[in-house]
Coordinates of C-alpha atoms in Angstrom, one line a residue:
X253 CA 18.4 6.4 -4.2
X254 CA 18.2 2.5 -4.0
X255 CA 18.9 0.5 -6.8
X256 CA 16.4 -1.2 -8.9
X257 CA 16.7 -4.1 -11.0
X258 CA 14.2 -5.6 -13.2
X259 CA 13.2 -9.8 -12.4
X260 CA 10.9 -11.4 -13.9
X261 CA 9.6 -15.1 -13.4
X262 CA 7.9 -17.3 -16.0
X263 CA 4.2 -17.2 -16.7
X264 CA 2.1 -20.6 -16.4
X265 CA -0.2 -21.0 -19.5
X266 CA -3.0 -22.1 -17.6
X267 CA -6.5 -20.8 -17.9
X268 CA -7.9 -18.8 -14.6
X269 CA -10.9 -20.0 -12.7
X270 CA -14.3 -18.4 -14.2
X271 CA -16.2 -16.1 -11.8
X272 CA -20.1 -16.3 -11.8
X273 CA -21.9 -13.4 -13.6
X274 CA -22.6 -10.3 -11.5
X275 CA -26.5 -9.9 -10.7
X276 CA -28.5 -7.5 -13.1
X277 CA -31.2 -6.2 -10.8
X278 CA -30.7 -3.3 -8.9
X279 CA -27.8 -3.5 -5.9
X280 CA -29.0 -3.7 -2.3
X281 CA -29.4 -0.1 -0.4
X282 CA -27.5 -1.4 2.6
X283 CA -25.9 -5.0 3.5
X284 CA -28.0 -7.7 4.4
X285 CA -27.4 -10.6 7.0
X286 CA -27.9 -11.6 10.7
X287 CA -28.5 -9.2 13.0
X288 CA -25.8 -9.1 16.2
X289 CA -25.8 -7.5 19.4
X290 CA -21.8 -8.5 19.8
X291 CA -19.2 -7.8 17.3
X292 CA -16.1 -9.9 18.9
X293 CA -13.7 -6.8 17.9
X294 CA -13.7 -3.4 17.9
X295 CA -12.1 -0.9 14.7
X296 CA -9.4 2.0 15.0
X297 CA -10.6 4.3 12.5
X298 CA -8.6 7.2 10.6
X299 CA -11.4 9.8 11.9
X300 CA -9.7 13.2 12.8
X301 CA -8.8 13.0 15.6
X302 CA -8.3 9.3 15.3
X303 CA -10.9 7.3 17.6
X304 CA -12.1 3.6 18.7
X305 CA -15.5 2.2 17.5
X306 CA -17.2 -0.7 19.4
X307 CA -19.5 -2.0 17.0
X308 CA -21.7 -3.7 19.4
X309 CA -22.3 -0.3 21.6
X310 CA -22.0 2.2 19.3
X311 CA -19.4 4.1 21.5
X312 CA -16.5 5.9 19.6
X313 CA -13.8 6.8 22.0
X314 CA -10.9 9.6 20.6
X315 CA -7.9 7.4 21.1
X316 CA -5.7 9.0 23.6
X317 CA -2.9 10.9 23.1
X318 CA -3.3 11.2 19.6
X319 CA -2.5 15.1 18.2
X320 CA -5.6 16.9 17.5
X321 CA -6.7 19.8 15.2
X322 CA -6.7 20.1 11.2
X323 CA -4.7 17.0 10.5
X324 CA -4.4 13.9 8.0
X325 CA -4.3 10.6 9.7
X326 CA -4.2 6.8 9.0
X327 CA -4.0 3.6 10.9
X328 CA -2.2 0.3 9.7
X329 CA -1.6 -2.5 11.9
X330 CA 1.4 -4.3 12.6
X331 CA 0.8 -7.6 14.0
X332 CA -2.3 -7.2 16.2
X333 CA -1.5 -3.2 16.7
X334 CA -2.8 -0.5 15.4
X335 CA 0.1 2.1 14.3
X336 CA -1.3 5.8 14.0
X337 CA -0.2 8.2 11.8
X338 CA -1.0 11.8 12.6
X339 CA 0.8 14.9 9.7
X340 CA 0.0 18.2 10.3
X341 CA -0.6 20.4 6.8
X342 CA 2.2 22.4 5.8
X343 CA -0.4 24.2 2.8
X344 CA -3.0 23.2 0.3
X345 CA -1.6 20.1 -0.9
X346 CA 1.5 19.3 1.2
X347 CA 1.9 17.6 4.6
X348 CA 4.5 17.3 7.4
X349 CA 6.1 14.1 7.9
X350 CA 3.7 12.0 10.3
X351 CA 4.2 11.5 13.8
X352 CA 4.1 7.9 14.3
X353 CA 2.3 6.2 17.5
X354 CA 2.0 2.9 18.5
X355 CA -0.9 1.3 20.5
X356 CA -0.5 -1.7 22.8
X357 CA -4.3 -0.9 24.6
X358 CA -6.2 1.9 22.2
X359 CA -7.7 2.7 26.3
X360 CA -3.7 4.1 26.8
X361 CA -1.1 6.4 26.1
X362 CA 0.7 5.0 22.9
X363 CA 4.3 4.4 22.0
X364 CA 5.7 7.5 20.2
X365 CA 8.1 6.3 17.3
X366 CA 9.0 9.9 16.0
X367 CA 8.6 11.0 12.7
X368 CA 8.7 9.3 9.1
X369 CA 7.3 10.3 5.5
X370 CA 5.9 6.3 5.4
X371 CA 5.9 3.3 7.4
X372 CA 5.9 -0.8 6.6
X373 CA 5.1 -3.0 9.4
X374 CA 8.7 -5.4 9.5
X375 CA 8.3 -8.9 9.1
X376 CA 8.9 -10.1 12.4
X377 CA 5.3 -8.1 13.5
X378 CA 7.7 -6.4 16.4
X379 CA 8.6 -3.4 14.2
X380 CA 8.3 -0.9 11.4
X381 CA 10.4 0.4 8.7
X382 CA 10.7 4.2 8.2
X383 CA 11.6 7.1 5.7
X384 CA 12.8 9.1 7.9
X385 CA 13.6 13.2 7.2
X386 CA 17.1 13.8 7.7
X387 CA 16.5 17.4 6.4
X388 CA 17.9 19.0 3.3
X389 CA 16.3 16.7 1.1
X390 CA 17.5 13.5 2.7
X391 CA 16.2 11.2 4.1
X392 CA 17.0 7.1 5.6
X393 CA 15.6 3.8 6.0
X394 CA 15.2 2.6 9.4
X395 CA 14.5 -0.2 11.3
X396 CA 12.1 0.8 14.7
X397 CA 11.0 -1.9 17.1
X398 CA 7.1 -1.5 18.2
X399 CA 8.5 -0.1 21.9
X400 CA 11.2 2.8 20.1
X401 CA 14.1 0.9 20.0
X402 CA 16.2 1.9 16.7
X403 CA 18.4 -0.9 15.1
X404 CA 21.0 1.5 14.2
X405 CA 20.6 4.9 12.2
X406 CA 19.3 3.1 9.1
X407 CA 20.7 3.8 5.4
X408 CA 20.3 6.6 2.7
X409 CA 17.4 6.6 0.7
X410 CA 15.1 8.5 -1.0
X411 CA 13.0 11.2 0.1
X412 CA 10.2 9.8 -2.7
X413 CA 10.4 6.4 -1.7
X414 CA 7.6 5.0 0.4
X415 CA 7.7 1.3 2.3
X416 CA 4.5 -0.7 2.3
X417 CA 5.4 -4.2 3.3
X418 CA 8.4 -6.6 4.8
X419 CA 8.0 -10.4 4.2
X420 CA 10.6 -13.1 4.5
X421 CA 11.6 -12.8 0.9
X422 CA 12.6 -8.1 1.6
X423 CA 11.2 -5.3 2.0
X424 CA 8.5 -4.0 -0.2
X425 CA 8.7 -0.3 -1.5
X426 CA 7.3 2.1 -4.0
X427 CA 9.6 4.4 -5.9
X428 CA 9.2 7.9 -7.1
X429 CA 6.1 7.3 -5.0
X430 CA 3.0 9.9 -6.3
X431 CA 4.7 10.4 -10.0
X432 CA 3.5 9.2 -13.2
X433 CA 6.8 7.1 -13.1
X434 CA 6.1 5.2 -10.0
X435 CA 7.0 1.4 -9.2
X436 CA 7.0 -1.1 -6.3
X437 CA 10.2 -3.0 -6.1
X438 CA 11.1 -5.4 -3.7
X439 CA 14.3 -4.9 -2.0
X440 CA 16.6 -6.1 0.1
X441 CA 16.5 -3.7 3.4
X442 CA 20.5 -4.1 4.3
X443 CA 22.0 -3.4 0.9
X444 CA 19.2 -1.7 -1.0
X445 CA 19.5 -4.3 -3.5
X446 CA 16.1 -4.9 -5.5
X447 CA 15.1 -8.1 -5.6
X448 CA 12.1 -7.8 -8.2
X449 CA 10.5 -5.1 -9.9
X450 CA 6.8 -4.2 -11.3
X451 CA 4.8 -1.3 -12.3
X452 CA 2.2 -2.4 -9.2
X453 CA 2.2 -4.9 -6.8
X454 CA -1.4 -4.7 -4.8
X455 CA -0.5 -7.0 -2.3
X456 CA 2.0 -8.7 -0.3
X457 CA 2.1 -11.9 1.7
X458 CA 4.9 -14.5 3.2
X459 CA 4.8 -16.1 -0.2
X460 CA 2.9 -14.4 -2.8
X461 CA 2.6 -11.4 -4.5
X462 CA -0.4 -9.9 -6.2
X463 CA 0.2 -7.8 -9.1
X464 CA -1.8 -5.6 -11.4
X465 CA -2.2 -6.3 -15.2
X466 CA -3.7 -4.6 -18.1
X467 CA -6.8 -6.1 -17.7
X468 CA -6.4 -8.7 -14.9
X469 CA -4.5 -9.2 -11.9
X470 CA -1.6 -12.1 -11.7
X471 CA -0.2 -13.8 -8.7
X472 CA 3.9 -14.5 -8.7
X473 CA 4.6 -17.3 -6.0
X474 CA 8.1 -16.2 -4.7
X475 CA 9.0 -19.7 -3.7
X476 CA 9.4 -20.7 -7.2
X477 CA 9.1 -17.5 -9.8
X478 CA 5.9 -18.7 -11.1
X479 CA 3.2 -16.3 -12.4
X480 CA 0.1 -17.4 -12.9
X481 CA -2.6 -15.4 -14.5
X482 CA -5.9 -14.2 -13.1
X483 CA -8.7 -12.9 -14.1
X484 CA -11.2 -10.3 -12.4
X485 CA -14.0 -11.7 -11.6
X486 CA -17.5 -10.6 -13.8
X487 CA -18.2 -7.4 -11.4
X488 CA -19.6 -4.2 -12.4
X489 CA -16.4 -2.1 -10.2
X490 CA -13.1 -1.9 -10.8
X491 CA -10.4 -2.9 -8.0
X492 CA -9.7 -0.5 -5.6
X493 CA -8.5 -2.0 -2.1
X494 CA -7.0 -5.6 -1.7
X495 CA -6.4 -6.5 2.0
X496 CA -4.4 -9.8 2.4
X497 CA -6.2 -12.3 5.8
X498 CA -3.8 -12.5 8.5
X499 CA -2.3 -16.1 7.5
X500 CA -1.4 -14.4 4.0
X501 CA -3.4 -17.1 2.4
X502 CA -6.2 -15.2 0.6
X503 CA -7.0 -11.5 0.0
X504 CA -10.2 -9.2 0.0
X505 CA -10.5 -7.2 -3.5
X506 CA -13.2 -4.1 -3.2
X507 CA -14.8 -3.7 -6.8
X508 CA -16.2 -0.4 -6.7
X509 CA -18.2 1.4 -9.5
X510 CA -18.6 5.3 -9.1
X511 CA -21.9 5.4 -11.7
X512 CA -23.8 1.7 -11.8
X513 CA -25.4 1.2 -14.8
X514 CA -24.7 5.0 -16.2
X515 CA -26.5 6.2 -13.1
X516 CA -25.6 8.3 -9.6
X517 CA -25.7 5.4 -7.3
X518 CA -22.1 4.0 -6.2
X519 CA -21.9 0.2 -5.3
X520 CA -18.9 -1.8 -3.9
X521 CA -18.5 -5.1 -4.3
X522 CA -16.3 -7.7 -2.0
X523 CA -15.1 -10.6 -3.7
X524 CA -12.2 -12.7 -1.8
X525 CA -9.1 -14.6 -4.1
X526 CA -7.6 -17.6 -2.4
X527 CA -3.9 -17.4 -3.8
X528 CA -3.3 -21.3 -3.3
X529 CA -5.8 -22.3 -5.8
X530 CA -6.7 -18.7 -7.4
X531 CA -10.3 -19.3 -6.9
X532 CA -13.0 -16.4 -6.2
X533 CA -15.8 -16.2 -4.1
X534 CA -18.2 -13.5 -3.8
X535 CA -19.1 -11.7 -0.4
X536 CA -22.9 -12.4 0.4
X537 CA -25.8 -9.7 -0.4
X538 CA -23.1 -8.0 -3.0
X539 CA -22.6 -5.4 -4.9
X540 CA -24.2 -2.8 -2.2
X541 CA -25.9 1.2 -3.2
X542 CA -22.8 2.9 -0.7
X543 CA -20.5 5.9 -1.1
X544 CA -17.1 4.4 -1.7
X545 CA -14.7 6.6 0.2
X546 CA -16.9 5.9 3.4
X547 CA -16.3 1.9 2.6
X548 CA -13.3 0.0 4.8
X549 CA -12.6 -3.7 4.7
X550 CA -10.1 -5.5 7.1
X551 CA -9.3 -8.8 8.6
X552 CA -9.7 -10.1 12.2
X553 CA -8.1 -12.6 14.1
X554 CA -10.6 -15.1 13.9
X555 CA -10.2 -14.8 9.9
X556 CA -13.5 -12.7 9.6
X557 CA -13.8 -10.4 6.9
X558 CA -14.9 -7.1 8.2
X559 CA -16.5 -4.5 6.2
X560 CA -17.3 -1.0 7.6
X561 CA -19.9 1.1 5.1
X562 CA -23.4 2.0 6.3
X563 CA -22.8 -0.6 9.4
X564 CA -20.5 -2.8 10.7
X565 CA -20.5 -6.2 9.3
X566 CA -18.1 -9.5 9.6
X567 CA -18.1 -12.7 7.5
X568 CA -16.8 -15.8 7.6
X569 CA -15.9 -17.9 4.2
X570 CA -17.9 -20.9 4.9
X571 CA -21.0 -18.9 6.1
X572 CA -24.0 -18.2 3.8
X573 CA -24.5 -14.4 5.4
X574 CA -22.7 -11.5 7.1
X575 CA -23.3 -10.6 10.8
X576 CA -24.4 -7.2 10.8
X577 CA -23.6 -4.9 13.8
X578 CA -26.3 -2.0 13.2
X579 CA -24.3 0.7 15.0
X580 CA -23.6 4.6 13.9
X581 CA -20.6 5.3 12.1
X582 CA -18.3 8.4 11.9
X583 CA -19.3 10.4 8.8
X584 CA -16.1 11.8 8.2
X585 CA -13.4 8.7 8.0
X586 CA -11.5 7.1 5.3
X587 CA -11.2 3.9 4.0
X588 CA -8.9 2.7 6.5
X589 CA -9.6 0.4 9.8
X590 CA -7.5 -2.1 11.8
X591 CA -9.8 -4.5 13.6
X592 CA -8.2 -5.7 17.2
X593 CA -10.0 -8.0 20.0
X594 CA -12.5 -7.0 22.0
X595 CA -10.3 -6.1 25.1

């Protein structure tokens, strides 16, 4: 088990940024904005088996080599790759570990990484961290680069630790991951030493982390130790995923509400938190009537916002309205996309 030591940093007594009141009438069916005929990007999605949308022809392509049959799969990205991971069921509610492949071209065969329980993309963008099985109830931390080459055998850890993130400052982790006693402490990947500890961190960059409160989120800049308090802004949701942008400057914060105003109808609404100043600004033609599980939101290269619900759609901050690619999704998917170039 790695070690864990509790850090905290000061707290600025400063007063967060107000958001604008959430509109009362009823939330748009489906998202409104500028019809497009070209997306720029196309979206791995965490269909079964895993597959390649282009938004601007409709065309969903089963990524190759990918296992098939009754398995649970998800996509992260790791610089400007998608990473697949594929676990077969070993009953009701318990999976294998994942087999772990690596696309340089979705149109090809993909890098095969092994097996791992969870995967971080390293902070270089040319590798991953594992938990690998070692059997008998251990398992190691290991360094793998993008093309399979292993940076020694890695160190002891946990078999209920999972890795999420490595910046400059170590390696992000949860403990006792999946317990009522779970927490995300940020280590040091050669020793296991922890660097900082907190019951949730939602989000990761270079410099920042974003971390859950009571009521509210705060942001700790890891340059200095300072936490600064933030407030949610006045939606109808709750938080559910945070996506950092690709420069690690800003994050994308889906509010989603399960019952809007006491009724059936599920909304989601996308409101983006620049962590410089700690200023919010709401997603055009929000909240949207949508089921949540079926809603995805990612980052492109070009520093669009993408969402993935009832279409596909990409935004730009200083634009007034989404570009909406009117194309057929996958009905059965998760909330899980990595957005590449349109190859």
């Amino acid at each position: 088990m790695l070690a864990a030591a509790l850090l905290t940093g000061c707290t600025v007594e400063a007063d967060p940024p107000q958001a604008v009141p959430p509109p009362t009438s009823p939330p748009l069916s489906k998202l409104e904005g500028i019809p497009v005929d070209y997306a720029g990007f196309r979206l791995v999605m965490t269909t079964s088996p895993p597959s390649m949308l282009d938004p601007a022809t409709g065309a969903t392509t089963p990524l190759p080599g990918a296992p098939a049959g009754d398995r649970v799969n998800d996509v992260i990205r790791v610089g400007k790759f998608p990473v697949v991971l594929s676990a077969a069921r070993c009953g009701p509610s318990c999976l294998e570990p994942s087999e772990v492949l690596v696309y340089g071209d979705p149109k090809n065969q993909p890098w095969k990484l092994g097996k791992a329980r969870s995967v971080a993309p390293a902070a270089d963008e040319s590798g991953v961290w594992l938990i690998r099985d070692d059997g008998n109830d251990l398992c190691r931390l290991q360094y793998v680069s993008l093309l399979g080459a292993e940076r020694g055998r890695g160190r002891p850890a946990s078999c209920t630790m999972a890795v999420r993130q490595e910046v400059p400052k170590g390696l992000l982790i949860t403990v006792n991951t999946g317990t009522a006693t779970a927490e995300d402490v940020l280590i040091d990947p050669a020793t296991g030493r922890a660097v900082r500890q907190f019951p949730r961190v939602l989000a990761i960059t270079k410099d920042r982390m974003l971390l859950a409160e009571l009521t509210e989120f705060s942001v700790l800049d890891l340059r200095n130790d300072q936490r600064t308090p933030v407030r949610w802004p006045v939606s109808n949701g709750k938080p559910g995923q945070v996506v950092p942008s690709r420069d690690g400057y800003k994050v994308a914060v889906l509010f989603g509400d399960p019952a809007w105003a006491g009724t059936a109808t599920q909304t989601a609404d996308v409101w983006v938190l620049a962590l410089d100043t700690l200023t919010w600004t709401h997603a055009p033609a929000m909240p949207i009537a949508t089921e949540l599980k079926r809603v995805a939101i990612e980052w492109t290269e070009s520093d669009d916002l993408v969402i993935a619900t009832d279409v596909v759609a990409a935004w730009h901050l200083d634009r007034p309205r989404w570009t909406v690619v009117k194309t057929p999704l996958p009905a059965e998917r998760n909330q899980r996309v990595v957005a590449i170039g349109q190859g």
